[in-house]
PDB file of C-alpha atoms in Angstrom:
ATOM      1  CA  UNK A   1     -16.736  -7.416  37.876  1.00 54.00           C
ATOM      2  CA  UNK A   2     -13.024  -7.111  38.446  1.00 60.00           C
ATOM      3  CA  UNK A   3     -10.916  -5.984  35.460  1.00 66.00           C
ATOM      4  CA  UNK A   4      -8.199  -7.858  33.902  1.00 70.00           C
ATOM      5  CA  UNK A   5      -4.829  -6.581  34.111  1.00 71.00           C
ATOM      6  CA  UNK A   6      -3.350  -6.265  30.689  1.00 74.00           C
ATOM      7  CA  UNK A   7      -0.503  -8.215  29.485  1.00 81.00           C
ATOM      8  CA  UNK A   8       2.021  -6.037  27.890  1.00 84.00           C
ATOM      9  CA  UNK A   9       4.664  -8.525  27.525  1.00 91.00           C
ATOM     10  CA  UNK A  10       6.370  -7.263  24.058  1.00 92.00           C
ATOM     11  CA  UNK A  11       6.735  -3.873  25.611  1.00 91.00           C
ATOM     12  CA  UNK A  12       8.518  -5.356  28.790  1.00 92.00           C
ATOM     13  CA  UNK A  13      10.550  -7.690  26.639  1.00 94.00           C
ATOM     14  CA  UNK A  14      11.637  -4.392  24.114  1.00 93.00           C
ATOM     15  CA  UNK A  15      12.078  -2.259  26.961  1.00 93.00           C
ATOM     16  CA  UNK A  16      14.757  -4.317  28.748  1.00 93.00           C
ATOM     17  CA  UNK A  17      16.735  -4.512  25.188  1.00 94.00           C
ATOM     18  CA  UNK A  18      16.210  -0.798  24.388  1.00 94.00           C
ATOM     19  CA  UNK A  19      16.940   0.718  27.712  1.00 94.00           C
ATOM     20  CA  UNK A  20      20.354  -0.787  27.720  1.00 94.00           C
ATOM     21  CA  UNK A  21      20.951   0.780  24.381  1.00 94.00           C
ATOM     22  CA  UNK A  22      19.611   4.079  25.230  1.00 95.00           C
ATOM     23  CA  UNK A  23      21.870   3.848  28.645  1.00 95.00           C
ATOM     24  CA  UNK A  24      25.209   3.106  26.432  1.00 95.00           C
ATOM     25  CA  UNK A  25      24.294   5.897  24.064  1.00 94.00           C
ATOM     26  CA  UNK A  26      24.096   8.257  26.893  1.00 94.00           C
ATOM     27  CA  UNK A  27      27.059   7.470  28.384  1.00 93.00           C
ATOM     28  CA  UNK A  28      28.766   7.864  24.958  1.00 93.00           C
ATOM     29  CA  UNK A  29      26.973  11.258  24.604  1.00 92.00           C
ATOM     30  CA  UNK A  30      28.642  12.110  28.140  1.00 92.00           C
ATOM     31  CA  UNK A  31      32.273  11.070  27.350  1.00 90.00           C
ATOM     32  CA  UNK A  32      32.085  12.845  23.495  1.00 89.00           C
ATOM     33  CA  UNK A  33      31.172  16.089  24.771  1.00 85.00           C
ATOM     34  CA  UNK A  34      34.519  17.396  24.681  1.00 83.00           C
ATOM     35  CA  UNK A  35      35.520  16.887  21.006  1.00 84.00           C
ATOM     36  CA  UNK A  36      31.910  16.375  19.500  1.00 86.00           C
ATOM     37  CA  UNK A  37      28.397  17.169  20.179  1.00 87.00           C
ATOM     38  CA  UNK A  38      27.079  15.978  23.277  1.00 86.00           C
ATOM     39  CA  UNK A  39      28.174  16.540  27.008  1.00 88.00           C
ATOM     40  CA  UNK A  40      26.639  16.283  30.566  1.00 89.00           C
ATOM     41  CA  UNK A  41      23.178  18.048  29.620  1.00 93.00           C
ATOM     42  CA  UNK A  42      22.150  15.678  26.790  1.00 93.00           C
ATOM     43  CA  UNK A  43      23.731  12.475  28.457  1.00 94.00           C
ATOM     44  CA  UNK A  44      21.776  13.226  31.520  1.00 94.00           C
ATOM     45  CA  UNK A  45      18.295  13.720  29.576  1.00 94.00           C
ATOM     46  CA  UNK A  46      19.266  10.405  27.618  1.00 94.00           C
ATOM     47  CA  UNK A  47      19.661   8.635  30.681  1.00 94.00           C
ATOM     48  CA  UNK A  48      16.794  10.088  32.413  1.00 94.00           C
ATOM     49  CA  UNK A  49      14.931   8.860  29.141  1.00 94.00           C
ATOM     50  CA  UNK A  50      15.923   5.326  29.471  1.00 94.00           C
ATOM     51  CA  UNK A  51      14.642   5.327  33.131  1.00 93.00           C
ATOM     52  CA  UNK A  52      11.566   7.153  31.982  1.00 93.00           C
ATOM     53  CA  UNK A  53      10.804   4.196  29.710  1.00 94.00           C
ATOM     54  CA  UNK A  54      11.374   1.615  32.300  1.00 93.00           C
ATOM     55  CA  UNK A  55       8.909   3.284  34.584  1.00 92.00           C
ATOM     56  CA  UNK A  56       6.517   3.280  31.866  1.00 91.00           C
ATOM     57  CA  UNK A  57       6.799  -0.264  31.145  1.00 91.00           C
ATOM     58  CA  UNK A  58       7.239  -1.620  34.826  1.00 89.00           C
ATOM     59  CA  UNK A  59       5.442   1.100  37.154  1.00 85.00           C
ATOM     60  CA  UNK A  60       6.217   2.942  40.128  1.00 85.00           C
ATOM     61  CA  UNK A  61       5.677  -0.338  42.631  1.00 83.00           C
ATOM     62  CA  UNK A  62       8.586  -2.301  40.612  1.00 85.00           C
ATOM     63  CA  UNK A  63      10.893   0.351  39.912  1.00 85.00           C
ATOM     64  CA  UNK A  64      10.949   1.661  43.547  1.00 83.00           C
ATOM     65  CA  UNK A  65      12.437  -1.514  44.258  1.00 86.00           C
ATOM     66  CA  UNK A  66      14.946  -1.409  41.854  1.00 85.00           C
ATOM     67  CA  UNK A  67      16.442   2.291  42.202  1.00 82.00           C
ATOM     68  CA  UNK A  68      17.151   2.875  45.855  1.00 82.00           C
ATOM     69  CA  UNK A  69      18.146   6.204  45.282  1.00 82.00           C
ATOM     70  CA  UNK A  70      15.647   9.050  45.497  1.00 85.00           C
ATOM     71  CA  UNK A  71      16.154  11.606  42.610  1.00 87.00           C
ATOM     72  CA  UNK A  72      16.138  14.408  45.184  1.00 90.00           C
ATOM     73  CA  UNK A  73      19.555  12.895  46.476  1.00 92.00           C
ATOM     74  CA  UNK A  74      20.609  12.842  42.615  1.00 92.00           C
ATOM     75  CA  UNK A  75      20.523  16.624  42.551  1.00 94.00           C
ATOM     76  CA  UNK A  76      22.536  17.329  45.637  1.00 95.00           C
ATOM     77  CA  UNK A  77      24.975  14.686  44.591  1.00 94.00           C
ATOM     78  CA  UNK A  78      25.459  16.357  41.183  1.00 93.00           C
ATOM     79  CA  UNK A  79      25.515  20.203  42.870  1.00 94.00           C
ATOM     80  CA  UNK A  80      28.103  18.777  45.464  1.00 95.00           C
ATOM     81  CA  UNK A  81      30.352  17.334  42.600  1.00 93.00           C
ATOM     82  CA  UNK A  82      30.410  20.419  40.603  1.00 91.00           C
ATOM     83  CA  UNK A  83      31.066  22.746  43.268  1.00 92.00           C
ATOM     84  CA  UNK A  84      33.954  20.394  44.529  1.00 91.00           C
ATOM     85  CA  UNK A  85      35.713  20.824  41.433  1.00 90.00           C
ATOM     86  CA  UNK A  86      35.462  24.569  41.683  1.00 88.00           C
ATOM     87  CA  UNK A  87      36.750  24.224  45.092  1.00 89.00           C
ATOM     88  CA  UNK A  88      39.420  21.814  44.379  1.00 86.00           C
ATOM     89  CA  UNK A  89      41.181  24.491  42.219  1.00 86.00           C
ATOM     90  CA  UNK A  90      41.690  26.322  45.599  1.00 87.00           C
ATOM     91  CA  UNK A  91      44.405  23.442  46.779  1.00 86.00           C
ATOM     92  CA  UNK A  92      46.531  24.388  43.958  1.00 85.00           C
ATOM     93  CA  UNK A  93      46.480  28.256  44.509  1.00 84.00           C
ATOM     94  CA  UNK A  94      44.384  28.927  41.600  1.00 84.00           C
ATOM     95  CA  UNK A  95      40.786  31.025  41.142  1.00 86.00           C
ATOM     96  CA  UNK A  96      37.940  29.316  41.436  1.00 87.00           C
ATOM     97  CA  UNK A  97      36.452  26.698  38.805  1.00 83.00           C
ATOM     98  CA  UNK A  98      39.740  26.848  36.867  1.00 83.00           C
ATOM     99  CA  UNK A  99      40.537  23.351  35.072  1.00 82.00           C
ATOM    100  CA  UNK A 100      43.538  21.473  34.155  1.00 81.00           C
ATOM    101  CA  UNK A 101      44.131  18.518  32.006  1.00 82.00           C
ATOM    102  CA  UNK A 102      46.724  16.119  31.497  1.00 79.00           C
ATOM    103  CA  UNK A 103      48.041  13.224  29.539  1.00 80.00           C
ATOM    104  CA  UNK A 104      48.036   9.780  31.265  1.00 79.00           C
ATOM    105  CA  UNK A 105      48.970   6.340  30.552  1.00 79.00           C
ATOM    106  CA  UNK A 106      45.959   3.773  30.907  1.00 76.00           C
ATOM    107  CA  UNK A 107      46.109   0.379  30.807  1.00 77.00           C
ATOM    108  CA  UNK A 108      44.303  -1.007  27.308  1.00 75.00           C
ATOM    109  CA  UNK A 109      43.832   2.383  26.167  1.00 73.00           C
ATOM    110  CA  UNK A 110      47.052   3.893  25.749  1.00 75.00           C
ATOM    111  CA  UNK A 111      47.678   7.703  26.042  1.00 79.00           C
ATOM    112  CA  UNK A 112      44.465   9.516  27.059  1.00 78.00           C
ATOM    113  CA  UNK A 113      43.728  13.146  27.788  1.00 78.00           C
ATOM    114  CA  UNK A 114      41.895  13.379  31.218  1.00 80.00           C
ATOM    115  CA  UNK A 115      40.796  16.797  32.054  1.00 83.00           C
ATOM    116  CA  UNK A 116      38.855  18.016  35.120  1.00 84.00           C
ATOM    117  CA  UNK A 117      36.015  19.711  33.290  1.00 87.00           C
ATOM    118  CA  UNK A 118      34.566  16.223  32.789  1.00 88.00           C
ATOM    119  CA  UNK A 119      34.388  15.931  36.842  1.00 89.00           C
ATOM    120  CA  UNK A 120      32.266  19.383  36.448  1.00 91.00           C
ATOM    121  CA  UNK A 121      30.246  17.744  33.526  1.00 92.00           C
ATOM    122  CA  UNK A 122      29.618  14.703  35.680  1.00 93.00           C
ATOM    123  CA  UNK A 123      28.171  17.005  38.125  1.00 94.00           C
ATOM    124  CA  UNK A 124      25.845  18.510  35.376  1.00 94.00           C
ATOM    125  CA  UNK A 125      25.109  15.108  34.390  1.00 94.00           C
ATOM    126  CA  UNK A 126      23.540  13.833  37.758  1.00 94.00           C
ATOM    127  CA  UNK A 127      21.900  17.301  38.166  1.00 95.00           C
ATOM    128  CA  UNK A 128      20.184  16.906  34.961  1.00 95.00           C
ATOM    129  CA  UNK A 129      19.078  13.159  35.830  1.00 94.00           C
ATOM    130  CA  UNK A 130      17.821  14.229  39.199  1.00 94.00           C
ATOM    131  CA  UNK A 131      15.856  17.011  38.194  1.00 95.00           C
ATOM    132  CA  UNK A 132      14.064  15.447  35.200  1.00 94.00           C
ATOM    133  CA  UNK A 133      13.055  12.439  37.351  1.00 93.00           C
ATOM    134  CA  UNK A 134      12.013  14.500  40.207  1.00 92.00           C
ATOM    135  CA  UNK A 135       9.807  16.545  37.731  1.00 93.00           C
ATOM    136  CA  UNK A 136       8.339  13.355  35.856  1.00 91.00           C
ATOM    137  CA  UNK A 137       7.721  11.526  38.978  1.00 89.00           C
ATOM    138  CA  UNK A 138       6.038  14.305  41.016  1.00 88.00           C
ATOM    139  CA  UNK A 139       3.576  14.716  38.377  1.00 88.00           C
ATOM    140  CA  UNK A 140       3.061  10.758  37.781  1.00 83.00           C
ATOM    141  CA  UNK A 141       2.710   9.896  41.552  1.00 75.00           C
ATOM    142  CA  UNK A 142      -0.403  11.792  42.628  1.00 68.00           C
ATOM    143  CA  UNK A 143      -1.394  11.366  46.161  1.00 62.00           C
ATOM    144  CA  UNK A 144      -5.184  11.621  45.514  1.00 57.00           C
ATOM    145  CA  UNK A 145      -5.240   8.966  43.076  1.00 53.00           C
ATOM    146  CA  UNK A 146      -6.673   6.270  45.275  1.00 55.00           C
ATOM    147  CA  UNK A 147      -9.185   8.318  46.876  1.00 53.00           C
ATOM    148  CA  UNK A 148     -10.707   9.182  43.172  1.00 52.00           C
ATOM    149  CA  UNK A 149     -10.550   5.512  42.127  1.00 53.00           C
ATOM    150  CA  UNK A 150     -12.409   4.507  45.388  1.00 50.00           C
ATOM    151  CA  UNK A 151     -14.796   7.248  45.093  1.00 41.00           C
TER     152      UNK A 151
ATOM    153  CA  UNK B   1      30.716  16.198  -3.377  1.00 70.00           C
ATOM    154  CA  UNK B   2      29.698  14.979  -6.942  1.00 84.00           C
ATOM    155  CA  UNK B   3      27.091  16.938  -8.793  1.00 89.00           C
ATOM    156  CA  UNK B   4      24.712  13.683  -8.765  1.00 92.00           C
ATOM    157  CA  UNK B   5      24.827  13.113  -5.224  1.00 92.00           C
ATOM    158  CA  UNK B   6      23.789  16.702  -4.529  1.00 93.00           C
ATOM    159  CA  UNK B   7      20.769  16.339  -7.082  1.00 94.00           C
ATOM    160  CA  UNK B   8      19.902  12.991  -5.822  1.00 94.00           C
ATOM    161  CA  UNK B   9      19.708  14.265  -2.251  1.00 94.00           C
ATOM    162  CA  UNK B  10      17.676  17.575  -2.865  1.00 95.00           C
ATOM    163  CA  UNK B  11      14.980  15.125  -4.818  1.00 96.00           C
ATOM    164  CA  UNK B  12      14.833  12.785  -1.883  1.00 96.00           C
ATOM    165  CA  UNK B  13      14.426  15.850   0.492  1.00 96.00           C
ATOM    166  CA  UNK B  14      11.672  17.351  -1.574  1.00 96.00           C
ATOM    167  CA  UNK B  15       9.941  13.992  -1.746  1.00 97.00           C
ATOM    168  CA  UNK B  16      10.201  13.617   2.245  1.00 96.00           C
ATOM    169  CA  UNK B  17       8.727  16.895   2.461  1.00 96.00           C
ATOM    170  CA  UNK B  18       5.849  15.989   0.664  1.00 96.00           C
ATOM    171  CA  UNK B  19       5.371  12.840   2.543  1.00 95.00           C
ATOM    172  CA  UNK B  20       5.520  15.083   5.751  1.00 95.00           C
ATOM    173  CA  UNK B  21       2.583  17.120   4.051  1.00 95.00           C
ATOM    174  CA  UNK B  22       0.644  14.384   3.362  1.00 95.00           C
ATOM    175  CA  UNK B  23       1.058  12.939   6.997  1.00 95.00           C
ATOM    176  CA  UNK B  24       0.358  16.137   8.564  1.00 95.00           C
ATOM    177  CA  UNK B  25      -2.903  16.067   6.610  1.00 95.00           C
ATOM    178  CA  UNK B  26      -3.520  12.863   8.542  1.00 94.00           C
ATOM    179  CA  UNK B  27      -2.462  14.314  11.868  1.00 94.00           C
ATOM    180  CA  UNK B  28      -4.840  17.289  11.479  1.00 94.00           C
ATOM    181  CA  UNK B  29      -7.945  15.332   9.907  1.00 92.00           C
ATOM    182  CA  UNK B  30      -7.232  11.982  11.276  1.00 82.00           C
ATOM    183  CA  UNK B  31     -10.807  10.399  12.369  1.00 90.00           C
ATOM    184  CA  UNK B  32      -9.407   8.769  15.503  1.00 91.00           C
ATOM    185  CA  UNK B  33      -6.425   9.588  18.112  1.00 91.00           C
ATOM    186  CA  UNK B  34      -4.611   6.612  16.960  1.00 92.00           C
ATOM    187  CA  UNK B  35      -4.465   7.611  13.452  1.00 93.00           C
ATOM    188  CA  UNK B  36      -2.789  10.985  14.941  1.00 93.00           C
ATOM    189  CA  UNK B  37      -0.218   8.933  17.075  1.00 93.00           C
ATOM    190  CA  UNK B  38       0.876   6.647  13.974  1.00 94.00           C
ATOM    191  CA  UNK B  39       1.237   9.671  11.590  1.00 94.00           C
ATOM    192  CA  UNK B  40       3.379  11.619  14.587  1.00 94.00           C
ATOM    193  CA  UNK B  41       5.521   8.588  14.631  1.00 94.00           C
ATOM    194  CA  UNK B  42       6.017   8.292  10.890  1.00 95.00           C
ATOM    195  CA  UNK B  43       6.779  12.050  11.074  1.00 95.00           C
ATOM    196  CA  UNK B  44       9.685  11.148  13.358  1.00 95.00           C
ATOM    197  CA  UNK B  45      11.179   8.478  10.909  1.00 95.00           C
ATOM    198  CA  UNK B  46      10.972  11.192   8.148  1.00 96.00           C
ATOM    199  CA  UNK B  47      12.871  13.587  10.593  1.00 95.00           C
ATOM    200  CA  UNK B  48      15.341  10.967  10.825  1.00 95.00           C
ATOM    201  CA  UNK B  49      15.819  10.396   7.307  1.00 95.00           C
ATOM    202  CA  UNK B  50      15.969  14.386   6.402  1.00 95.00           C
ATOM    203  CA  UNK B  51      18.823  14.727   9.071  1.00 94.00           C
ATOM    204  CA  UNK B  52      20.763  11.734   7.566  1.00 94.00           C
ATOM    205  CA  UNK B  53      20.379  13.462   4.037  1.00 94.00           C
ATOM    206  CA  UNK B  54      21.169  16.871   5.602  1.00 94.00           C
ATOM    207  CA  UNK B  55      24.435  15.363   6.802  1.00 93.00           C
ATOM    208  CA  UNK B  56      25.234  14.002   3.304  1.00 92.00           C
ATOM    209  CA  UNK B  57      24.477  17.569   1.951  1.00 92.00           C
ATOM    210  CA  UNK B  58      26.613  19.535   4.519  1.00 92.00           C
ATOM    211  CA  UNK B  59      29.280  16.670   4.529  1.00 90.00           C
ATOM    212  CA  UNK B  60      29.270  16.303   8.327  1.00 89.00           C
ATOM    213  CA  UNK B  61      29.248  13.424  10.718  1.00 88.00           C
ATOM    214  CA  UNK B  62      27.826  15.581  13.465  1.00 88.00           C
ATOM    215  CA  UNK B  63      24.201  14.727  12.480  1.00 88.00           C
ATOM    216  CA  UNK B  64      24.739  11.002  13.492  1.00 89.00           C
ATOM    217  CA  UNK B  65      24.007  11.612  17.009  1.00 89.00           C
ATOM    218  CA  UNK B  66      20.787  13.439  16.303  1.00 90.00           C
ATOM    219  CA  UNK B  67      19.678  10.854  14.124  1.00 92.00           C
ATOM    220  CA  UNK B  68      20.200   8.380  16.888  1.00 91.00           C
ATOM    221  CA  UNK B  69      18.792  10.895  19.255  1.00 92.00           C
ATOM    222  CA  UNK B  70      15.452  11.641  17.386  1.00 94.00           C
ATOM    223  CA  UNK B  71      14.862   7.421  16.940  1.00 94.00           C
ATOM    224  CA  UNK B  72      14.918   6.937  20.954  1.00 94.00           C
ATOM    225  CA  UNK B  73      12.820  10.301  21.449  1.00 94.00           C
ATOM    226  CA  UNK B  74      10.336   9.238  18.880  1.00 95.00           C
ATOM    227  CA  UNK B  75      10.130   5.693  20.194  1.00 94.00           C
ATOM    228  CA  UNK B  76       9.489   6.846  23.898  1.00 94.00           C
ATOM    229  CA  UNK B  77       6.991   9.369  22.740  1.00 94.00           C
ATOM    230  CA  UNK B  78       5.279   6.606  20.604  1.00 94.00           C
ATOM    231  CA  UNK B  79       5.040   4.401  23.616  1.00 93.00           C
ATOM    232  CA  UNK B  80       3.882   7.140  25.955  1.00 93.00           C
ATOM    233  CA  UNK B  81       1.189   8.142  23.500  1.00 92.00           C
ATOM    234  CA  UNK B  82       0.065   4.713  22.819  1.00 91.00           C
ATOM    235  CA  UNK B  83       0.040   3.797  27.027  1.00 91.00           C
ATOM    236  CA  UNK B  84      -2.119   6.856  27.303  1.00 91.00           C
ATOM    237  CA  UNK B  85      -4.492   5.951  24.438  1.00 90.00           C
ATOM    238  CA  UNK B  86      -4.909   2.455  26.049  1.00 86.00           C
ATOM    239  CA  UNK B  87      -4.871   2.931  29.916  1.00 82.00           C
ATOM    240  CA  UNK B  88      -5.194   6.713  30.585  1.00 82.00           C
ATOM    241  CA  UNK B  89      -2.073   6.774  32.735  1.00 83.00           C
ATOM    242  CA  UNK B  90       1.496   6.650  31.344  1.00 84.00           C
ATOM    243  CA  UNK B  91       3.209   5.692  34.670  1.00 85.00           C
ATOM    244  CA  UNK B  92       1.120   3.193  36.710  1.00 82.00           C
ATOM    245  CA  UNK B  93       1.388   3.237  40.241  1.00 77.00           C
ATOM    246  CA  UNK B  94       1.746  -0.345  41.314  1.00 67.00           C
ATOM    247  CA  UNK B  95       1.351  -3.293  38.951  1.00 49.00           C
ATOM    248  CA  UNK B  96       2.241  -6.187  41.228  1.00 48.00           C
TER     249      UNK B  96
END
């Protein structure tokens, strides 16, 4: 007899709300890292937690249609961003990885301090998301699973 | 910080510690695995309450991020544990 597929409507509905809350919190943690607890590492971990929650609720098949980026690409993008901020300091005849900051006048925000250390943090952020998702999805997606189910 | 607030916070911390010991008893003894999952979820809630009280005791606001963080991690952990107990897999291959 074919087994019925269980209906986890409550989990899916809660996930669609809570995933956005977790994503907003992760972006807050990422931006707050300069003056408060937080930063690229814990922000990336929280974003990965939101994506893992989506994977738990919807499964790999559905999420593969939503997230087109492979997680190994994210590692490369993050590492390239971090290296580019280091190399960028060569353009101003400064040693490797020297960072600077400046005060800018942004619309709607007013005077705001922008630091190039945030770009390095962005690289950390992407790398942490990529590594975490690669680990979890590699463990979850077993290639021999279908064979063992059939046999 | 006033003397009364310190005393009340310390008493609340001690009571929460007693609650956590009782929950630990349920985690160790608990006849079935869902009992343990519920007890671990409640331990997460108690950790949230304890960090809130610690934020009062040490007069800092830096614990507020930790509170939200532990809440999110407890939720995701409980969802993953519940899904494992129910279906045996946490991330399914294809649902549709």
